[in-house]
Amino acid sequence: MKKFVNDPKDFVPEMLKGIALANPKTLKYIPDYNLIMRADIPIADKVSIMQGSGSGHEPAHVMVVGKGMLDAACPGNVFAAPPADFVYNTTKLVASPKGVLHLLNNYTGDTMSFEMGREMAEADGIEVRTVTINDDVAVKDSLYTIGRRGVAGNFFVIKACGAAAEQGKSLEELEAVGKHVVDNVRTMGMALTGCTPPGKGSPIFTLAEDEMEMGIGIHGEPGRKRVKLAPANAIVDELFEAVSSDLPFKSGDEVALMINGMGGTPISELYLLYAHAHELCEKKGYKIKRNYVGEYCTSLEMAGFSLTLLKLDPELEALLAAPAEIAIRVF
Amino acid sequence: MKKFVNDPKDFVPEMLKGIALANPKTLKYIPDYNLIMRADIPIADKVSIMQGSGSGHEPAHVMVVGKGMLDAACPGNVFAAPPADFVYNTTKLVASPKGVLHLLNNYTGDTMSFEMGREMAEADGIEVRTVTINDDVAVKDSLYTIGRRGVAGNFFVIKACGAAAEQGKSLEELEAVGKHVVDNVRTMGMALTGCTPPGKGSPIFTLAEDEMEMGIGIHGEPGRKRVKLAPANAIVDELFEAVSSDLPFKSGDEVALMINGMGGTPISELYLLYAHAHELCEKKGYKIKRNYVGEYCTSLEMAGFSLTLLKLDPELEALLAAPAEIAIRVF
């Protein structure tokens, strides 16, 4: 296993400790619940926003905790949903009088934990609403999912709801913002290689030297098809067609375009992919108002990428443009 | 070759086109010289700062062009120095009355191109100074280098000089800032895997499943030794000792600590590595004033990382803290 790891069972806690040590003034780490939270939360006149999901998708979600983004993230182990008591205890710790928004990528295990955690919190009198994210157009149902999976489009839900929360919007309004993003965002991903969870020690799947998988899930769940490796532009063409025909996006639409790396793909290749995706948008008459190239939702060290399109309106664009602060930063 | 590529000879231009398309208002792309430059350069009362080097180290250097950072980067092909005429023509295009600062990672090919390009520019009456970066403590001389190699510490030279240039400092003052950073920064890297230049189509070196290379260069040049894979903390221990004993750093020193990913290592692992490096600093009595975890200077999709320590003083710390803008960003 070619990874940086000590005892595999410490992989997640050691990563979380690193995030906390790198952000001593702004973040708090509570090891009992794998919890990274803003140090200044709860704030009385602001809804708190939290997400769980499995680890292994960083920066989602523990590294996007910060002002104008998530208030807390309580991930499970690598590719495993957080236990319900992580969700419950995190909800209690972040609860503000204005309530708590749960963001949830649509996987069966996460859904169970979040539903149970929400019920327990509501029994304590905390008001909770949930937005479920299911932007992956690749497959209808999947190995760990009834209905569509939630993948990189999740970033836009966090960003928009995070900005709206800072503006003092109510829990109901935030739920509406989140659902509006979900209604307008579509993603599809693909992989050149598998990846190795530290606790497993071997790849979750393997692809031959001349193979790739189109429509892959972020836990290695099967996609649409396993095919021969193709030139970069042909891969972008196929993802773009699947994503843009799904909403569908139309000529004249204002959009955000995201090329998201899966963890092992260098940023040079992501910009090469972006160039072609940008040109396809122009050809279709979509107006790119915002672009995102980098890692937003990964699968450990998997080589691959996903393409996301989000249909914008002026309100949503302003929420995406609002300032925010997170653990990971260049400077 | 498991890479996103069309025709390998178009790899660099297609990446550069992506950077330009993603930053239409702030950056300009001039294909003749692989040149990415700030759209608002030259500015009469500001020294212009440029760097070349080979491609394949992104974000270094084309993706750190922006206000308060580089004004221009004119890279060669993957792992190849830019031709002297790229350096000359870029110097002419960015030249301001206050002069041009060349930043140069110490490799023989780059040095030759930059010396020749500088001579040609000086013959045109442009004032040029050069800061040579050689922060890699791994080996004294190397495959492509007389003297120490320049690696991820390069980021700090760019950041400090970029900030000082925005303050209106003179060319001589910027040269002094750059040399001051070089005098106080030390790095060592290691690799778990090799990497594949698109034009070559096969790995530049291979490591067995249970092997790693300590002290690797960013073009795959041999390091200090090839050894059995070790736990993450033991690897950090060894790099930290090599780096900290070189300056040497002393108890009470104020430092910046960087964990730089080599391109194929997920950010989860980088934060796990950071946690241990942070604790080693504390044990030694170094005061971490700033930390950097992510990709700053990569080797295509190589799995590996480097550890950098920079000794700070209040002036240098203020330059690092100054605002800056670059092509790659999360939001």
XYZ file of C-alpha atoms in Angstrom:
662
model
C 0.000 0.000 0.000
C 1.759 3.154 -1.245
C 0.256 5.639 1.174
C 1.374 7.909 3.979
C -0.107 6.147 6.968
C 0.921 5.005 10.424
C -1.592 2.596 11.980
C -4.461 2.507 9.436
C -7.031 2.835 12.219
C -5.506 6.231 13.098
C -5.681 7.550 9.538
C -8.761 9.730 10.007
C -7.935 11.026 13.528
C -4.363 11.888 12.480
C -5.635 13.788 9.442
C -8.157 15.654 11.618
C -5.432 16.503 14.117
C -3.394 17.981 11.267
C -6.313 20.158 10.166
C -6.795 21.373 13.739
C -3.085 22.066 14.316
C -2.933 24.035 11.059
C -5.938 26.182 12.060
C -5.628 26.756 15.802
C -7.486 30.056 15.917
C -10.447 29.286 13.715
C -11.234 25.574 14.127
C -11.936 23.224 17.024
C -11.393 19.441 16.908
C -13.438 17.080 19.069
C -11.965 13.588 18.613
C -14.980 11.742 20.104
C -17.085 12.555 17.039
C -14.390 13.079 14.367
C -15.663 16.626 14.616
C -14.077 19.674 13.029
C -16.089 22.808 13.818
C -15.730 26.565 13.696
C -14.363 27.784 17.017
C -16.948 30.611 17.132
C -20.049 28.439 16.676
C -22.911 28.534 17.625
C -23.744 32.136 16.766
C -27.145 33.176 18.084
C -28.480 34.908 14.970
C -27.107 32.456 12.401
C -28.335 29.014 11.358
C -25.587 26.413 11.803
C -24.781 24.155 8.844
C -23.208 20.714 9.144
C -22.383 17.717 6.997
C -21.082 14.239 7.685
C -20.368 11.589 5.025
C -17.390 9.254 4.949
C -13.785 10.377 5.031
C -11.610 9.988 1.941
C -13.302 12.768 -0.038
C -11.188 15.640 1.245
C -11.387 18.583 1.036
C -15.061 17.507 1.426
C -16.113 18.060 4.109
C -13.768 18.619 7.035
C -11.538 20.993 5.076
C -14.384 23.261 3.979
C -15.431 24.147 7.513
C -15.135 27.906 7.969
C -16.916 31.230 7.872
C -19.389 31.290 4.995
C -19.102 27.530 4.463
C -19.831 24.602 6.792
C -19.928 25.247 10.523
C -19.065 21.635 11.273
C -18.275 18.271 9.713
C -18.298 14.931 11.551
C -17.148 12.315 9.044
C -17.129 8.587 9.529
C -14.128 6.428 8.756
C -12.863 6.239 5.166
C -15.864 5.681 2.858
C -18.096 4.931 5.886
C -21.066 6.989 7.062
C -20.703 8.738 10.423
C -22.519 6.905 13.232
C -25.852 8.477 14.234
C -24.408 9.629 17.557
C -21.776 11.728 15.704
C -24.652 13.432 13.906
C -26.686 13.850 17.099
C -23.836 15.192 19.233
C -22.570 17.502 16.498
C -26.081 18.857 16.014
C -26.292 19.588 19.755
C -22.872 21.263 19.847
C -23.583 23.585 16.911
C -27.275 24.232 17.618
C -28.261 27.889 17.440
C -31.700 29.350 18.260
C -32.206 29.715 14.500
C -31.800 25.958 13.985
C -29.443 23.559 12.234
C -29.249 22.671 8.555
C -28.105 19.140 7.707
C -26.510 18.699 4.303
C -26.494 15.115 3.167
C -25.009 13.421 0.131
C -27.454 10.748 -0.960
C -26.057 7.408 0.233
C -28.093 4.883 2.191
C -25.752 4.716 5.187
C -25.469 8.492 5.527
C -29.208 8.906 5.171
C -29.878 6.429 8.000
C -27.390 8.127 10.335
C -28.659 11.608 9.566
C -32.307 10.633 9.984
C -31.607 9.000 13.330
C -29.353 11.832 14.502
C -31.983 14.372 13.483
C -34.743 12.571 15.396
C -32.613 12.480 18.528
C -31.796 16.202 18.198
C -35.432 17.115 17.548
C -36.393 15.182 20.682
C -34.080 17.627 22.499
C -36.017 20.542 20.974
C -33.498 21.488 18.281
C -35.022 22.542 14.977
C -33.406 20.707 12.046
C -33.951 20.697 8.296
C -32.227 18.496 5.745
C -31.126 19.078 2.173
C -30.244 15.919 0.271
C -27.746 16.266 -2.584
C -27.986 13.931 -5.580
C -26.223 15.575 -8.502
C -24.624 12.499 -10.129
C -26.336 11.771 -13.453
C -24.326 8.577 -14.109
C -26.690 5.957 -12.747
C -30.224 5.883 -11.331
C -29.495 3.606 -8.391
C -26.088 2.489 -7.202
C -24.242 0.109 -4.918
C -24.790 2.249 -1.812
C -27.652 4.444 -2.989
C -31.337 4.422 -3.763
C -31.719 7.182 -6.324
C -28.891 9.350 -7.564
C -25.634 9.781 -5.670
C -24.376 13.066 -4.224
C -20.934 14.049 -5.502
C -18.974 17.236 -6.279
C -22.070 19.409 -6.796
C -22.231 19.278 -3.032
C -19.659 22.098 -2.970
C -22.131 24.547 -4.475
C -24.822 23.642 -1.936
C -22.361 24.305 0.904
C -21.132 27.560 -0.626
C -24.586 28.974 -1.344
C -26.150 27.929 1.971
C -23.042 29.063 3.865
C -23.230 32.525 2.332
C -26.992 32.779 2.920
C -26.523 31.750 6.565
C -23.990 34.548 7.077
C -26.638 36.968 5.770
C -28.936 35.873 8.608
C -31.397 33.910 6.488
C -33.834 31.613 8.308
C -33.656 27.818 8.375
C -36.569 27.600 5.934
C -34.880 30.042 3.568
C -31.617 28.077 3.715
C -33.441 24.845 2.983
C -34.943 26.538 -0.080
C -31.504 27.812 -1.205
C -30.048 24.311 -0.865
C -32.892 22.694 -2.784
C -32.635 25.332 -5.481
C -28.947 24.452 -5.991
C -29.736 20.721 -6.013
C -32.421 21.307 -8.643
C -29.950 23.079 -10.910
C -26.676 21.158 -10.528
C -25.550 18.069 -12.451
C -22.296 16.069 -12.342
C -20.670 13.012 -13.884
C -17.264 11.545 -13.085
C -14.842 8.963 -14.414
C -11.729 7.132 -13.257
C -8.414 6.068 -14.736
C -7.426 4.132 -11.603
C -8.913 2.756 -8.403
C -7.871 3.804 -4.915
C -6.851 2.090 -1.693
C -8.613 2.732 1.638
C -5.925 2.596 4.355
C -7.855 0.061 6.436
C -8.351 -2.266 3.476
C -4.792 -2.108 2.199
C -5.675 -3.049 -1.377
C -7.446 -1.233 -4.239
C -11.254 -1.219 -4.141
C -11.200 -1.989 -7.860
C -8.616 -2.189 -10.612
C -8.585 -1.024 -14.205
C -6.270 -2.397 -16.867
C -3.564 -0.107 -18.275
C -5.773 0.672 -21.304
C -9.100 0.933 -19.465
C -11.167 3.642 -17.797
C -14.557 3.679 -16.083
C -17.154 6.266 -17.092
C -19.709 7.350 -14.499
C -17.707 6.048 -11.525
C -18.973 6.722 -7.990
C -16.779 8.391 -5.393
C -16.480 5.125 -3.456
C -15.564 3.142 -6.552
C -19.158 2.106 -7.220
C -19.624 0.926 -10.801
C -20.473 3.587 -13.335
C -22.093 3.337 -16.733
C -19.395 1.398 -18.550
C -15.804 0.280 -18.550
C -14.193 1.188 -21.852
C -10.860 1.677 -23.600
C -8.850 4.736 -22.603
C -9.642 7.711 -24.869
C -8.039 11.102 -25.583
C -8.796 13.769 -22.973
C -11.146 15.757 -25.201
C -13.242 12.696 -26.050
C -13.681 11.979 -22.333
C -14.751 15.568 -21.682
C -17.168 15.353 -24.641
C -18.901 12.340 -23.133
C -19.202 13.714 -19.589
C -20.328 17.089 -20.909
C -23.057 15.555 -23.045
C -24.337 13.414 -20.165
C -24.406 16.366 -17.774
C -25.725 19.074 -20.075
C -28.527 16.965 -21.584
C -29.799 15.935 -18.152
C -31.163 19.187 -16.719
C -31.210 20.063 -19.637
C -29.035 23.162 -19.945
C -29.999 25.500 -22.794
C -28.333 28.099 -24.984
C -28.231 31.399 -23.130
C -28.081 29.783 -19.682
C -25.655 31.340 -17.237
C -23.602 28.603 -15.627
C -20.818 27.697 -13.226
C -18.449 25.066 -14.649
C -16.395 22.820 -12.386
C -13.615 20.349 -13.195
C -13.065 18.399 -9.984
C -9.997 16.202 -9.516
C -10.532 12.817 -7.850
C -7.341 13.028 -5.747
C -4.518 11.607 -7.876
C -4.841 13.770 -10.985
C -2.379 16.665 -11.239
C -3.754 20.161 -11.621
C -1.989 20.530 -14.989
C -4.318 17.865 -16.411
C -7.365 19.446 -14.758
C -6.694 22.742 -16.567
C -6.205 20.888 -19.850
C -9.628 19.281 -19.298
C -11.102 22.642 -18.320
C -9.981 24.200 -21.603
C -12.071 21.783 -23.636
C -15.080 21.905 -21.301
C -14.998 25.708 -21.516
C -15.050 25.543 -25.315
C -17.967 23.106 -25.283
C -19.941 25.531 -23.109
C -19.232 28.334 -25.556
C -20.274 26.141 -28.476
C -23.584 25.371 -26.750
C -24.181 29.029 -25.933
C -23.837 28.650 -22.160
C -22.397 31.734 -20.500
C -19.725 30.777 -17.964
C -20.056 33.216 -15.080
C -17.877 31.316 -12.621
C -15.358 28.493 -12.995
C -13.853 26.022 -10.545
C -10.793 23.880 -11.307
C -9.233 21.792 -8.559
C -10.144 19.233 -5.930
C -13.547 19.600 -4.283
C -14.738 16.029 -3.694
C -12.166 13.276 -4.087
C -11.764 9.511 -3.735
C -8.477 9.208 -1.865
C -5.726 8.980 -4.517
C -7.962 7.936 -7.418
C -6.884 9.340 -10.802
C -9.930 10.769 -12.513
C -12.206 13.785 -12.577
C -15.797 14.877 -12.627
C -17.494 17.633 -14.594
C -20.217 19.716 -12.954
C -22.549 22.308 -14.448
C -24.697 24.557 -12.274
C -27.356 26.812 -13.762
C -27.080 30.259 -12.210
C -29.406 33.139 -11.534
C -28.276 36.505 -10.124
C -29.105 35.580 -6.510
C -27.248 32.280 -6.675
C -24.291 33.886 -8.428
C -24.048 36.478 -5.643
C -24.048 33.740 -2.990
C -21.220 31.939 -4.789
C -19.262 35.188 -5.038
C -19.597 36.044 -1.332
C -16.388 35.829 0.719
C -15.636 32.642 2.671
C -12.817 31.142 4.701
C -11.707 27.533 4.950
C -8.925 25.374 6.352
C -7.199 24.793 3.039
C -5.728 27.770 1.310
C -2.711 28.538 -0.800
C -1.391 31.457 1.220
C -0.033 6.022 -20.023
C -2.880 6.816 -17.599
C -3.093 10.549 -18.139
C -5.537 13.072 -19.500
C -3.837 14.073 -22.716
C -4.680 14.555 -26.376
C -1.589 14.849 -28.566
C 1.328 14.813 -26.053
C 2.993 17.708 -27.875
C -0.063 19.857 -27.070
C -0.020 19.050 -23.357
C 1.563 22.298 -22.193
C -0.283 24.650 -24.608
C -3.638 23.043 -23.784
C -2.989 23.423 -20.047
C -1.987 27.071 -20.562
C -5.117 27.680 -22.623
C -7.180 26.299 -19.727
C -5.510 28.670 -17.275
C -6.166 31.605 -19.593
C -9.812 30.655 -20.254
C -10.412 30.303 -16.507
C -8.948 33.778 -15.808
C -10.019 35.972 -18.734
C -9.976 39.266 -16.840
C -6.732 38.961 -14.949
C -4.346 36.902 -17.113
C -3.039 37.057 -20.672
C -1.716 34.041 -22.603
C 0.879 34.438 -25.364
C 1.314 31.020 -26.999
C 4.592 31.895 -28.775
C 6.472 31.894 -25.472
C 4.258 29.596 -23.333
C 3.664 32.865 -21.533
C 1.070 33.469 -18.828
C 1.239 37.059 -17.595
C -0.832 39.512 -15.599
C -3.072 41.448 -17.955
C -2.182 44.756 -16.244
C 1.608 44.433 -16.533
C 3.938 46.341 -16.883
C 3.069 48.856 -14.164
C 5.350 51.887 -14.257
C 6.131 52.158 -10.542
C 6.462 48.433 -9.839
C 9.297 46.015 -10.553
C 8.066 43.080 -12.666
C 8.862 39.553 -11.450
C 9.085 36.519 -13.711
C 10.066 32.871 -13.567
C 10.492 30.132 -16.140
C 11.480 26.530 -15.370
C 10.012 23.421 -16.930
C 6.336 22.549 -16.931
C 5.053 19.652 -14.837
C 5.521 21.397 -11.478
C 2.135 23.116 -11.391
C 0.946 25.208 -9.656
C 4.584 26.369 -10.016
C 4.864 28.657 -11.852
C 2.154 29.479 -14.364
C -0.630 29.101 -11.799
C 0.927 31.501 -9.304
C 0.913 34.436 -11.674
C -1.183 37.214 -10.158
C -1.190 40.380 -8.112
C 1.337 40.119 -5.292
C 2.943 37.014 -6.824
C 4.647 36.477 -10.204
C 3.895 38.909 -13.004
C 4.729 36.312 -15.634
C 5.856 32.728 -16.159
C 7.194 31.322 -19.442
C 7.782 27.614 -18.834
C 9.456 25.183 -21.170
C 7.977 21.839 -22.057
C 7.481 19.231 -19.326
C 10.672 19.058 -17.234
C 12.531 21.151 -19.852
C 13.991 24.625 -19.355
C 12.382 27.445 -21.362
C 14.422 28.469 -24.406
C 16.437 31.678 -23.962
C 14.153 33.523 -26.370
C 11.139 32.824 -24.106
C 13.094 34.464 -21.285
C 14.199 37.377 -23.470
C 10.798 38.098 -24.987
C 8.997 37.722 -21.670
C 11.472 40.102 -20.050
C 10.788 42.653 -22.800
C 7.003 42.282 -22.505
C 6.936 42.751 -18.733
C 9.752 45.317 -18.455
C 8.905 48.325 -16.299
C 11.093 51.398 -15.735
C 11.889 49.961 -12.306
C 13.370 46.811 -13.849
C 12.707 43.079 -13.952
C 13.496 40.460 -11.325
C 14.295 36.960 -12.617
C 13.578 34.128 -10.200
C 15.430 30.978 -11.095
C 15.351 27.484 -9.622
C 18.906 26.180 -9.742
C 19.107 23.746 -12.675
C 21.794 23.924 -15.337
C 19.397 24.258 -18.289
C 17.333 26.981 -16.652
C 20.448 28.876 -15.605
C 21.785 28.877 -19.166
C 18.485 30.126 -20.620
C 18.061 32.814 -17.997
C 21.641 34.059 -18.324
C 21.316 34.289 -22.086
C 17.850 35.864 -21.932
C 19.092 38.385 -19.393
C 22.068 39.382 -21.530
C 19.800 39.937 -24.529
C 17.390 42.041 -22.451
C 20.209 44.075 -20.921
C 21.519 44.782 -24.427
C 18.084 46.359 -25.010
C 18.593 48.564 -21.956
C 16.365 46.640 -19.542
C 17.651 46.402 -15.994
C 17.535 42.826 -14.712
C 18.548 41.147 -11.462
C 18.448 37.434 -10.705
C 17.715 35.479 -7.546
C 18.726 31.820 -7.699
C 16.783 29.412 -5.475
C 18.527 26.312 -4.115
C 16.628 25.128 -1.045
C 16.924 21.343 -1.493
C 19.229 19.913 1.176
C 19.082 16.352 -0.206
C 22.191 16.306 -2.381
C 25.093 18.644 -3.102
C 25.107 18.193 -6.866
C 22.503 16.404 -8.939
C 21.688 15.012 -12.364
C 20.715 18.402 -13.794
C 22.352 20.703 -11.257
C 25.663 22.042 -10.079
C 25.041 22.879 -6.450
C 21.746 22.437 -4.675
C 18.435 22.187 -6.518
C 15.603 24.694 -6.229
C 12.332 23.098 -5.127
C 9.213 24.047 -3.104
C 10.955 26.799 -1.093
C 10.628 28.714 -4.318
C 7.051 29.558 -3.284
C 8.271 31.692 -0.398
C 10.672 33.634 -2.618
C 7.819 34.419 -5.013
C 5.416 35.377 -2.223
C 7.864 37.628 -0.395
C 9.240 39.342 -3.504
C 5.729 39.664 -4.963
C 4.476 41.432 -1.854
C 7.542 43.691 -1.682
C 7.108 44.619 -5.351
C 3.503 45.687 -4.704
C 4.851 48.000 -1.978
C 6.960 49.755 -4.607
C 10.336 48.425 -3.477
C 13.288 48.877 -5.851
C 14.918 46.123 -7.898
C 17.900 46.071 -5.519
C 15.608 45.791 -2.524
C 13.677 42.922 -4.125
C 16.896 41.103 -4.910
C 17.825 41.437 -1.242
C 14.413 40.131 -0.124
C 14.745 37.131 -2.424
C 18.261 36.320 -1.253
C 17.162 36.689 2.352
C 14.451 34.053 1.806
C 16.902 31.759 0.011
C 19.338 32.093 2.916
C 16.661 31.000 5.381
C 14.670 28.287 3.611
C 15.423 24.555 3.477
C 13.522 21.643 1.885
C 13.781 17.907 1.375
C 11.376 15.656 -0.544
C 10.685 11.990 -1.101
C 8.676 9.809 -3.476
C 6.506 6.712 -3.246
C 6.112 6.481 -7.029
C 7.591 7.861 -10.231
C 5.697 9.924 -12.783
C 5.167 9.890 -16.537
C 5.921 12.897 -18.765
C 3.256 12.932 -21.517
C 5.841 13.116 -24.308
C 7.803 10.162 -22.940
C 4.795 7.931 -22.292
C 6.525 5.819 -19.632
C 7.619 6.469 -16.028
C 10.905 8.337 -15.559
C 11.757 5.823 -12.822
C 9.997 3.040 -10.979
C 9.937 2.031 -7.342
C 8.946 -1.427 -6.145
C 5.714 -1.808 -4.157
C 7.685 -1.786 -0.878
C 10.206 0.925 -1.825
C 10.490 4.701 -1.523
C 13.175 7.218 -2.470
C 14.349 9.760 0.100
C 15.689 13.103 -1.186
C 14.152 12.753 -4.645
C 14.424 15.650 -7.088
C 11.343 17.152 -8.733
C 12.356 15.695 -12.098
C 12.929 12.248 -10.645
C 16.654 12.861 -10.114
C 18.119 10.382 -7.632
C 17.966 11.368 -3.991
C 19.969 10.200 -1.010
C 18.799 6.597 -0.889
C 16.199 4.098 -1.982
C 14.840 2.284 1.064
C 11.971 0.154 2.306
C 8.632 1.904 2.760
C 8.254 3.225 6.317
C 5.355 4.519 8.433
C 4.382 8.136 7.743
C 5.799 9.514 10.980
C 9.194 7.867 10.412
C 9.379 9.489 6.969
C 8.534 12.897 8.424
C 11.151 12.353 11.164
C 13.859 11.799 8.582
C 12.977 14.756 6.342
C 12.546 17.012 9.355
C 15.955 16.096 10.767
C 17.661 16.669 7.408
C 15.989 20.039 6.924
C 16.191 21.396 10.454
C 19.825 20.445 11.024
C 20.932 22.087 7.787
C 20.376 25.794 8.448
C 20.440 24.924 11.381
C 17.120 25.960 12.930
C 17.260 26.609 16.682
C 14.899 26.524 19.624
C 12.994 29.820 19.768
C 13.126 30.364 15.994
C 9.931 31.588 14.397
C 9.205 29.510 11.309
C 6.860 28.795 8.429
C 6.248 25.056 7.944
C 5.197 23.655 4.568
C 4.073 20.159 3.590
C 4.062 20.172 -0.216
C 2.359 17.400 -2.184
C 4.174 16.092 -5.275
C 1.007 15.816 -7.397
C -0.477 12.379 -6.730
C -0.773 12.457 -2.950
C -4.240 13.226 -1.577
C -4.644 16.184 0.747
C -5.865 13.867 3.530
C -2.384 12.335 3.671
C -0.714 15.757 3.544
C -2.593 16.859 6.666
C -1.674 13.599 8.419
C 1.979 14.363 7.607
C 1.538 17.964 8.729
C 0.295 16.839 12.155
C 3.539 15.042 12.914
C 5.769 17.755 11.443
C 3.946 20.335 13.570
C 4.598 18.277 16.699
C 8.278 17.923 15.810
C 8.547 21.716 15.521
C 6.954 22.106 18.939
C 9.318 19.525 20.424
C 12.303 21.435 19.034
C 10.984 24.745 20.337
C 10.329 26.260 16.894
C 7.378 28.659 16.881
C 5.154 28.018 13.859
C 3.876 31.411 12.737
C 2.517 30.296 9.367
C 1.714 26.905 7.868
C 1.228 25.692 4.305
C -0.312 22.325 3.411
C -1.086 21.509 -0.207
C 0.542 21.483 -3.617
C 3.104 24.209 -4.338
C 5.732 22.526 -6.515
C 4.849 19.134 -7.971
C 6.233 16.445 -10.270
C 3.260 15.642 -12.485
C 1.344 12.813 -10.746
C 4.192 11.627 -8.523
C 3.062 10.359 -5.094
C 5.287 11.933 -2.474
C 5.848 15.120 -0.528
C 8.465 17.582 0.584
C 8.928 19.334 3.917
C 10.075 22.955 3.994
C 11.099 25.124 6.925
C 11.595 28.868 6.559
C 13.060 30.965 9.359
C 10.964 34.090 9.798
C 11.533 37.595 11.060
C 8.760 40.197 11.440
C 9.397 41.801 8.029
C 9.364 38.488 6.199
C 6.292 37.332 8.084
C 4.469 40.515 7.043
C 5.385 39.929 3.382
C 4.016 36.372 3.566
C 0.810 37.641 5.187
C 0.174 40.315 2.539
C -2.806 39.716 0.236
C -2.230 38.110 -3.162
C -4.267 36.738 -6.061
C -3.565 33.766 -8.293
C -5.165 31.651 -10.978
C -5.926 28.695 -8.739
C -8.359 29.231 -5.933
C -11.060 27.257 -4.208
C -13.855 29.781 -4.598
